[in-house]
Amino acid sequence: MAIIKPFVCVHPAKGYFEEVAALPYDVYSRAEAKDFVADRPRSFLNIDRPETQFADNQDMYADCVYEKASSMLRKWQDDGILEQEENACYFIYSLTMNGREQTGIVGCSSVDDYLNDVIRKHEFTLAEKEEDRIRHVDVCSAQTGPIFLAYRHREDIRSLVNQVKQTEPLFDFVSEDGVRHAGWKVADPSVNQAMEAAFADIPRTYIADGHHRCASAVKVALKRRAEKPDYTGREEFNYFLSILFPDDELKILPYNRMVKDLNGMTADEFLHKLEEKFHIKKVSTAVHPRKKGTCGMYLNGRWYLLEQKQEYVSKDCVEGLDVAYLQNEVLSPVLGIQDPKTDHRIEFSGGIRGTDYLEKRCRNDMAAAFSMYPTSIQELFAVADADRMMPPKSTWFEPKLRSGLFIHRFERSGE
């Protein structure tokens, strides 16, 4: 059963939430991050990407860079930009985008739950992508970016969340991208106890977004356990910052595909090959697939609606995904893209960018683009429950959780 515990939170002081809140560190390139923080000295991106505080030729993985993040975190607390709660508790975090609201519970998940598969995964992680966050978490002795977890919704938890949302919010603002962010402290001890007990009755939680950050937090815990063989399991490094959302409030956007060439074929030859696995229809407007088993294709300045031929569709939880069908029946055998993780002939575009971006890229440097039907949260659960992994770039969650609103420190200030 899931261990989700309240924690002593560090968060922005009143009046600083909007300034501090930042998109996840990995949505920016190094140049973009430095440009973004240039006139935003209180954006948490300054701490999440501490290389922005150095010259462009500074090795961004040098010890001094991570030490800068740690010193800035301490200074922001000393200066009153961040403050620490007196007692452990949960928080509620609501995001509203395009009229749709999703509300999560902010707490700390157990590293052992990750190791014992109570926390389910659906994506492989790469060690080189973990190393930066391992060092950031370890040197800062804190987790600054929350892991986005999902659980099968329960009305008892929803009732507790709604009860807290009737109280005065800790913050309520609209970010630059139009997303409304609101948060509440769970101040009532009885509600905190009820939430912890409710999660203890949930058999599994699922990583929706943040596999690399989660794996990094776990590896920091294992490192510290090795350094402290008499650990009790109650130390804060045995837990990681999480925000847990009910499945029925989440929306996954498509993760679209673009290819740089047609593997030596003309457009007509490529279309002819596609006819073996798809029913193809020319259309006059951009295709936003309305049902599973369909996708759009932009080729030679026009759109096509592609519908999978049922005789080739698999009922397997992984092979039956739309992104897997495209990979297995087109990208690999027809275009020769065997490994989409490493092949430079394919690029991916989160659905938030829309089909206009696909058309733009095809006018510039891409040969064709595919607009996908999104993977569902239930498909994600099915793959994770089967101990399987999805193809790369299968899910794109929106809206993105902000970093800096909730921070989990391993030691209290002054310790």
Short mmCIF file of C-alpha atoms in Angstrom, two decimals:
data_model
loop_
_atom_site.label_atom_id
_atom_site.label_comp_id
_atom_site.label_asym_id
_atom_site.label_seq_id
_atom_site.Cartn_x
_atom_site.Cartn_y
_atom_site.Cartn_z
CA MET A 1 0.00 0.00 0.00
CA ALA A 2 1.16 3.55 -0.76
CA ILE A 3 3.04 5.60 1.81
CA ILE A 4 2.35 9.30 1.21
CA LYS A 5 3.37 11.34 4.21
CA PRO A 6 2.99 14.99 5.18
CA PHE A 7 6.23 16.97 5.34
CA VAL A 8 7.75 20.20 6.63
CA CYS A 9 7.45 22.30 3.51
CA VAL A 10 9.60 25.21 2.39
CA HIS A 11 7.63 27.48 0.08
CA PRO A 12 7.61 31.11 -1.09
CA ALA A 13 6.63 33.69 1.49
CA LYS A 14 3.40 35.57 0.98
CA GLY A 15 3.66 37.84 -2.04
CA TYR A 16 6.44 35.83 -3.73
CA PHE A 17 4.61 32.77 -5.10
CA GLU A 18 4.01 34.12 -8.59
CA GLU A 19 7.55 35.46 -8.96
CA VAL A 20 9.19 32.27 -7.73
CA ALA A 21 7.07 29.68 -9.61
CA ALA A 22 8.95 28.26 -12.61
CA LEU A 23 8.40 25.66 -15.30
CA PRO A 24 10.42 22.43 -14.88
CA TYR A 25 14.16 22.80 -15.38
CA ASP A 26 14.26 20.45 -18.37
CA VAL A 27 11.91 22.40 -20.65
CA TYR A 28 14.70 24.91 -21.32
CA SER A 29 17.98 24.71 -23.17
CA ARG A 30 20.95 26.30 -21.42
CA ALA A 31 20.67 29.45 -23.53
CA GLU A 32 16.89 29.66 -23.04
CA ALA A 33 17.26 29.27 -19.27
CA LYS A 34 19.84 32.04 -19.04
CA ASP A 35 17.77 34.35 -21.20
CA PHE A 36 14.64 33.63 -19.14
CA VAL A 37 16.19 34.46 -15.77
CA ALA A 38 17.97 37.58 -17.02
CA ASP A 39 15.14 39.83 -15.84
CA ARG A 40 13.56 37.39 -13.36
CA PRO A 41 15.94 37.28 -10.38
CA ARG A 42 13.37 35.54 -8.17
CA SER A 43 12.33 32.83 -10.60
CA PHE A 44 13.13 29.44 -9.13
CA LEU A 45 14.78 28.59 -12.44
CA ASN A 46 17.81 30.49 -11.08
CA ILE A 47 18.20 27.70 -8.50
CA ASP A 48 17.00 24.80 -10.64
CA ARG A 49 19.45 25.78 -13.39
CA PRO A 50 22.34 27.32 -11.41
CA GLU A 51 24.63 27.46 -14.44
CA THR A 52 22.61 30.56 -15.38
CA GLN A 53 24.57 32.38 -12.64
CA PHE A 54 27.89 31.81 -14.43
CA ALA A 55 29.57 32.77 -17.69
CA ASP A 56 28.53 30.81 -20.75
CA ASN A 57 31.84 28.95 -20.87
CA GLN A 58 31.47 27.61 -17.33
CA ASP A 59 31.24 23.83 -17.08
CA MET A 60 27.61 23.46 -16.06
CA TYR A 61 28.37 20.22 -14.20
CA ALA A 62 31.22 21.61 -12.07
CA ASP A 63 30.98 21.35 -8.28
CA CYS A 64 30.77 25.12 -7.92
CA VAL A 65 27.57 25.20 -9.99
CA TYR A 66 25.69 22.85 -7.67
CA GLU A 67 27.13 24.62 -4.63
CA LYS A 68 25.72 27.85 -6.05
CA ALA A 69 22.24 26.30 -6.14
CA SER A 70 22.59 25.25 -2.51
CA SER A 71 23.83 28.65 -1.36
CA MET A 72 21.04 30.45 -3.24
CA LEU A 73 18.45 28.18 -1.63
CA ARG A 74 19.79 29.06 1.82
CA LYS A 75 20.04 32.77 0.99
CA TRP A 76 16.47 32.95 -0.30
CA GLN A 77 15.33 31.53 3.04
CA ASP A 78 17.55 33.92 4.97
CA ASP A 79 16.20 36.85 2.91
CA GLY A 80 12.59 35.85 3.48
CA ILE A 81 11.78 34.96 -0.14
CA LEU A 82 11.22 31.38 1.02
CA GLU A 83 9.90 30.31 4.39
CA GLN A 84 9.65 27.05 6.26
CA GLU A 85 6.51 25.65 7.86
CA GLU A 86 6.58 24.84 11.56
CA ASN A 87 4.92 21.43 11.28
CA ALA A 88 4.54 18.63 8.78
CA CYS A 89 1.36 18.75 6.69
CA TYR A 90 -0.02 18.18 3.22
CA PHE A 91 -0.83 20.87 0.68
CA ILE A 92 -3.37 21.03 -2.14
CA TYR A 93 -2.30 22.26 -5.58
CA SER A 94 -4.83 23.10 -8.29
CA LEU A 95 -4.04 23.93 -11.93
CA THR A 96 -6.71 25.22 -14.33
CA MET A 97 -6.02 25.33 -18.07
CA ASN A 98 -8.59 26.12 -20.77
CA GLY A 99 -11.38 25.74 -18.23
CA ARG A 100 -10.27 22.28 -17.05
CA GLU A 101 -9.09 21.92 -13.46
CA GLN A 102 -6.92 19.21 -11.93
CA THR A 103 -6.22 19.14 -8.21
CA GLY A 104 -3.40 17.23 -6.54
CA ILE A 105 -2.21 16.48 -3.04
CA VAL A 106 1.35 17.56 -2.25
CA GLY A 107 3.22 15.14 0.01
CA CYS A 108 6.24 12.87 0.13
CA SER A 109 6.32 9.39 -1.40
CA SER A 110 8.45 6.55 -0.09
CA VAL A 111 11.68 5.57 -1.82
CA ASP A 112 10.94 1.98 -0.77
CA ASP A 113 7.59 2.16 -2.56
CA TYR A 114 9.54 2.99 -5.72
CA LEU A 115 11.99 0.13 -5.15
CA ASN A 116 9.16 -2.34 -4.37
CA ASP A 117 7.01 -1.30 -7.37
CA VAL A 118 4.18 0.17 -5.33
CA ILE A 119 5.03 3.23 -7.45
CA ARG A 120 4.66 2.01 -11.02
CA LYS A 121 6.74 3.20 -13.99
CA HIS A 122 6.05 3.21 -17.71
CA GLU A 123 9.26 4.69 -19.11
CA PHE A 124 12.93 3.75 -19.12
CA THR A 125 15.41 6.24 -17.70
CA LEU A 126 18.89 7.12 -18.94
CA ALA A 127 21.72 7.30 -16.41
CA GLU A 128 23.30 10.36 -18.02
CA LYS A 129 20.04 12.28 -17.71
CA GLU A 130 19.78 11.36 -14.03
CA GLU A 131 23.28 12.43 -13.00
CA ASP A 132 22.63 16.19 -13.07
CA ARG A 133 19.57 15.94 -10.80
CA ILE A 134 21.30 13.45 -8.50
CA ARG A 135 23.99 16.02 -7.82
CA HIS A 136 21.49 18.89 -7.58
CA VAL A 137 19.36 17.05 -4.99
CA ASP A 138 22.37 15.77 -3.06
CA VAL A 139 24.26 19.07 -2.84
CA CYS A 140 21.12 21.11 -2.08
CA SER A 141 19.95 18.40 0.31
CA ALA A 142 16.49 19.11 -1.04
CA GLN A 143 14.05 18.19 -3.79
CA THR A 144 12.96 21.29 -5.63
CA GLY A 145 10.88 19.82 -8.45
CA PRO A 146 7.86 17.63 -7.65
CA ILE A 147 7.24 14.23 -9.23
CA PHE A 148 3.85 14.08 -10.98
CA LEU A 149 2.06 10.94 -9.75
CA ALA A 150 -1.41 9.63 -10.54
CA TYR A 151 -3.77 7.32 -8.68
CA ARG A 152 -7.16 5.77 -9.35
CA HIS A 153 -9.63 8.31 -8.04
CA ARG A 154 -11.45 7.81 -4.77
CA GLU A 155 -14.37 9.83 -3.52
CA ASP A 156 -13.18 9.85 0.09
CA ILE A 157 -9.95 11.59 -0.97
CA ARG A 158 -11.83 13.96 -3.27
CA SER A 159 -14.12 14.91 -0.40
CA LEU A 160 -11.13 15.74 1.81
CA VAL A 161 -9.55 17.80 -0.96
CA ASN A 162 -12.75 19.75 -1.56
CA GLN A 163 -13.04 20.42 2.17
CA VAL A 164 -9.59 22.02 2.19
CA LYS A 165 -10.37 24.05 -0.95
CA GLN A 166 -13.10 25.85 0.98
CA THR A 167 -10.43 27.49 3.15
CA GLU A 168 -8.33 30.57 2.34
CA PRO A 169 -5.75 29.75 -0.38
CA LEU A 170 -2.06 30.10 0.29
CA PHE A 171 -1.62 31.42 -3.26
CA ASP A 172 -3.76 32.04 -6.33
CA PHE A 173 -2.30 33.48 -9.53
CA VAL A 174 -2.34 33.12 -13.31
CA SER A 175 1.02 32.37 -14.93
CA GLU A 176 2.28 33.87 -18.18
CA ASP A 177 0.88 30.95 -20.20
CA GLY A 178 -2.65 31.52 -18.88
CA VAL A 179 -2.69 28.64 -16.39
CA ARG A 180 -4.26 29.40 -13.03
CA HIS A 181 -2.33 28.05 -10.04
CA ALA A 182 -3.86 27.86 -6.57
CA GLY A 183 -2.64 26.19 -3.41
CA TRP A 184 -3.91 25.49 0.11
CA LYS A 185 -2.26 24.34 3.29
CA VAL A 186 -3.95 21.38 4.98
CA ALA A 187 -3.94 22.95 8.43
CA ASP A 188 -6.40 20.65 10.21
CA PRO A 189 -4.51 17.73 11.84
CA SER A 190 -7.54 15.45 11.49
CA VAL A 191 -7.67 16.03 7.71
CA ASN A 192 -3.95 15.30 7.42
CA GLN A 193 -4.47 12.06 9.31
CA ALA A 194 -7.45 11.11 7.14
CA MET A 195 -5.47 11.75 3.94
CA GLU A 196 -2.53 9.66 5.11
CA ALA A 197 -4.87 6.81 6.06
CA ALA A 198 -6.70 7.00 2.72
CA PHE A 199 -3.47 6.71 0.73
CA ALA A 200 -2.38 3.80 2.91
CA ASP A 201 -5.37 1.97 1.44
CA ILE A 202 -4.29 2.60 -2.18
CA PRO A 203 -2.33 -0.32 -3.62
CA ARG A 204 -0.44 1.57 -6.33
CA THR A 205 0.49 5.01 -7.56
CA TYR A 206 1.85 5.77 -11.03
CA ILE A 207 4.53 8.09 -12.35
CA ALA A 208 2.80 10.29 -14.90
CA ASP A 209 5.70 12.65 -15.53
CA GLY A 210 9.18 12.93 -14.01
CA HIS A 211 10.73 9.47 -14.33
CA HIS A 212 14.28 10.84 -14.37
CA ARG A 213 13.71 13.17 -11.41
CA CYS A 214 12.16 10.31 -9.48
CA ALA A 215 15.01 7.91 -10.26
CA SER A 216 17.48 10.62 -9.24
CA ALA A 217 15.77 11.15 -5.88
CA VAL A 218 15.86 7.41 -5.24
CA LYS A 219 19.56 7.18 -6.09
CA VAL A 220 20.35 10.03 -3.70
CA ALA A 221 18.52 8.11 -0.98
CA LEU A 222 20.47 4.94 -1.74
CA LYS A 223 23.72 6.91 -1.67
CA ARG A 224 22.90 8.38 1.72
CA ARG A 225 21.82 5.02 3.09
CA ALA A 226 25.21 3.64 2.08
CA GLU A 227 26.90 6.57 3.81
CA LYS A 228 24.79 6.05 6.93
CA PRO A 229 24.38 2.30 7.42
CA ASP A 230 22.57 2.85 10.72
CA TYR A 231 19.76 4.77 9.01
CA THR A 232 16.29 4.19 10.44
CA GLY A 233 14.17 4.77 7.34
CA ARG A 234 12.55 7.81 8.90
CA GLU A 235 15.15 10.27 7.57
CA GLU A 236 13.78 12.74 5.04
CA PHE A 237 16.08 11.48 2.29
CA ASN A 238 14.00 8.28 2.30
CA TYR A 239 11.09 10.23 0.77
CA PHE A 240 10.66 12.38 -2.31
CA LEU A 241 8.44 15.33 -3.17
CA SER A 242 5.30 14.27 -5.05
CA ILE A 243 2.03 15.74 -6.23
CA LEU A 244 -0.65 13.10 -6.66
CA PHE A 245 -3.61 13.61 -8.99
CA PRO A 246 -6.72 11.45 -9.49
CA ASP A 247 -6.82 9.79 -12.90
CA ASP A 248 -10.23 11.18 -13.87
CA GLU A 249 -8.96 14.77 -13.73
CA LEU A 250 -5.93 14.26 -15.97
CA LYS A 251 -5.59 14.90 -19.66
CA ILE A 252 -2.82 13.56 -21.86
CA LEU A 253 -2.07 15.46 -25.05
CA PRO A 254 -0.71 13.76 -28.16
CA TYR A 255 3.00 13.42 -28.79
CA ASN A 256 3.38 14.05 -32.50
CA ARG A 257 6.10 12.76 -34.81
CA MET A 258 8.09 14.40 -37.62
CA VAL A 259 10.50 12.69 -40.03
CA LYS A 260 13.30 14.35 -42.00
CA ASP A 261 13.16 12.15 -45.11
CA LEU A 262 11.18 9.36 -46.74
CA ASN A 263 14.03 6.87 -46.84
CA GLY A 264 14.69 7.41 -50.54
CA MET A 265 11.03 7.17 -51.63
CA THR A 266 8.93 9.71 -53.46
CA ALA A 267 5.77 10.96 -51.77
CA ASP A 268 3.63 8.75 -54.04
CA GLU A 269 5.74 5.69 -53.28
CA PHE A 270 5.47 6.39 -49.56
CA LEU A 271 1.69 6.77 -49.77
CA HIS A 272 1.50 3.48 -51.65
CA LYS A 273 3.43 1.73 -48.86
CA LEU A 274 1.14 3.27 -46.24
CA GLU A 275 -1.91 1.84 -48.00
CA GLU A 276 -0.82 -1.62 -46.88
CA LYS A 277 -1.46 -0.75 -43.20
CA PHE A 278 -3.86 2.22 -43.31
CA HIS A 279 -7.07 3.33 -44.98
CA ILE A 280 -6.10 6.75 -46.35
CA LYS A 281 -8.34 9.75 -47.00
CA LYS A 282 -7.31 13.15 -48.36
CA VAL A 283 -8.71 16.01 -46.27
CA SER A 284 -8.75 19.78 -46.67
CA THR A 285 -7.91 20.81 -43.09
CA ALA A 286 -5.44 19.81 -40.40
CA VAL A 287 -6.19 16.47 -38.78
CA HIS A 288 -6.79 16.34 -35.04
CA PRO A 289 -7.59 12.63 -34.57
CA ARG A 290 -10.92 12.06 -32.84
CA LYS A 291 -10.59 8.38 -32.00
CA LYS A 292 -8.05 5.71 -31.24
CA GLY A 293 -6.63 3.99 -34.30
CA THR A 294 -6.45 7.14 -36.40
CA CYS A 295 -3.77 9.73 -37.04
CA GLY A 296 -3.12 12.62 -39.37
CA MET A 297 -0.26 12.94 -41.83
CA TYR A 298 1.04 16.14 -43.41
CA LEU A 299 2.91 15.41 -46.64
CA ASN A 300 3.73 17.60 -49.63
CA GLY A 301 1.63 20.49 -48.34
CA ARG A 302 -1.56 18.57 -47.65
CA TRP A 303 -3.23 16.55 -44.90
CA TYR A 304 -4.33 12.93 -44.92
CA LEU A 305 -6.43 11.01 -42.40
CA LEU A 306 -4.97 7.57 -41.73
CA GLU A 307 -7.01 4.79 -40.14
CA GLN A 308 -5.31 1.61 -38.97
CA LYS A 309 -6.34 -1.60 -40.70
CA GLN A 310 -7.78 -3.81 -38.00
CA GLU A 311 -6.02 -6.97 -39.15
CA TYR A 312 -2.71 -5.42 -38.09
CA VAL A 313 -3.85 -4.00 -34.74
CA SER A 314 -2.51 -5.76 -31.64
CA LYS A 315 -4.48 -6.26 -28.43
CA ASP A 316 -1.24 -6.18 -26.43
CA CYS A 317 -1.14 -3.27 -23.95
CA VAL A 318 2.08 -1.90 -25.49
CA GLU A 319 1.93 -2.99 -29.10
CA GLY A 320 -1.69 -1.82 -29.27
CA LEU A 321 -0.78 1.81 -28.55
CA ASP A 322 -1.22 4.15 -31.50
CA VAL A 323 2.38 5.36 -31.19
CA ALA A 324 3.54 1.72 -31.25
CA TYR A 325 1.46 0.95 -34.37
CA LEU A 326 3.05 3.86 -36.22
CA GLN A 327 6.52 2.81 -35.08
CA ASN A 328 6.10 -0.90 -35.82
CA GLU A 329 4.22 -0.63 -39.12
CA VAL A 330 5.67 2.54 -40.66
CA LEU A 331 8.64 4.21 -39.01
CA SER A 332 10.70 1.06 -38.58
CA PRO A 333 9.92 -1.15 -41.64
CA VAL A 334 9.18 1.59 -44.18
CA LEU A 335 11.34 4.54 -43.12
CA GLY A 336 14.13 2.55 -41.48
CA ILE A 337 13.87 4.36 -38.12
CA GLN A 338 14.67 1.42 -35.85
CA ASP A 339 15.36 3.24 -32.60
CA PRO A 340 13.42 6.49 -32.18
CA LYS A 341 15.45 7.33 -29.04
CA THR A 342 18.68 7.69 -31.01
CA ASP A 343 17.78 8.16 -34.69
CA HIS A 344 18.33 11.79 -35.72
CA ARG A 345 15.87 11.44 -38.61
CA ILE A 346 12.89 11.66 -36.27
CA GLU A 347 11.78 14.48 -33.96
CA PHE A 348 8.87 14.77 -31.54
CA SER A 349 6.48 17.59 -30.82
CA GLY A 350 4.29 17.86 -27.74
CA GLY A 351 0.64 18.34 -28.59
CA ILE A 352 0.60 21.75 -26.91
CA ARG A 353 2.36 23.08 -30.03
CA GLY A 354 -0.49 21.99 -32.29
CA THR A 355 -0.62 21.14 -35.97
CA ASP A 356 0.53 24.58 -37.15
CA TYR A 357 3.97 23.72 -35.82
CA LEU A 358 3.97 20.45 -37.79
CA GLU A 359 3.12 22.31 -41.00
CA LYS A 360 5.81 24.90 -40.33
CA ARG A 361 8.49 22.27 -39.82
CA CYS A 362 7.45 20.43 -42.98
CA ARG A 363 7.81 23.65 -44.95
CA ASN A 364 11.31 24.09 -43.55
CA ASP A 365 13.22 20.91 -42.72
CA MET A 366 10.89 17.92 -42.38
CA ALA A 367 9.51 15.60 -45.06
CA ALA A 368 6.37 14.47 -43.24
CA ALA A 369 4.61 14.83 -39.90
CA PHE A 370 2.09 12.71 -38.02
CA SER A 371 -0.55 14.12 -35.65
CA MET A 372 -1.34 11.40 -33.14
CA TYR A 373 -4.36 10.45 -31.05
CA PRO A 374 -3.27 10.78 -27.42
CA THR A 375 -2.46 7.83 -25.21
CA SER A 376 -5.04 7.54 -22.43
CA ILE A 377 -4.32 7.48 -18.71
CA GLN A 378 -5.93 4.03 -18.57
CA GLU A 379 -3.52 2.78 -21.25
CA LEU A 380 -0.67 4.17 -19.15
CA PHE A 381 -1.97 2.31 -16.09
CA ALA A 382 -2.33 -0.92 -18.07
CA VAL A 383 1.26 -0.80 -19.32
CA ALA A 384 2.63 0.03 -15.86
CA ASP A 385 0.54 -2.69 -14.19
CA ALA A 386 1.93 -5.22 -16.68
CA ASP A 387 5.52 -4.21 -15.78
CA ARG A 388 6.01 -3.05 -19.34
CA MET A 389 7.41 0.14 -20.82
CA MET A 390 5.86 2.47 -23.38
CA PRO A 391 7.63 3.52 -26.58
CA PRO A 392 9.60 6.77 -26.21
CA LYS A 393 7.56 9.97 -26.23
CA SER A 394 4.16 8.35 -25.70
CA THR A 395 2.59 10.90 -23.33
CA TRP A 396 2.56 14.68 -22.98
CA PHE A 397 0.87 16.04 -19.87
CA GLU A 398 -0.46 19.58 -19.61
CA PRO A 399 -0.48 21.79 -17.67
CA LYS A 400 3.06 21.52 -16.32
CA LEU A 401 3.61 21.58 -12.56
CA ARG A 402 5.60 24.58 -11.33
CA SER A 403 8.83 24.19 -9.41
CA GLY A 404 9.61 26.30 -6.35
CA LEU A 405 6.07 26.36 -4.95
CA PHE A 406 6.81 23.40 -2.67
CA ILE A 407 10.29 22.32 -1.60
CA HIS A 408 11.24 19.25 0.42
CA ARG A 409 14.41 19.83 2.44
CA PHE A 410 16.19 16.94 4.12
CA GLU A 411 17.11 19.07 7.14
CA ARG A 412 15.18 21.90 8.74
CA SER A 413 16.72 25.36 8.73
CA GLY A 414 19.18 25.69 11.56
CA GLU A 415 19.84 21.94 11.84
#
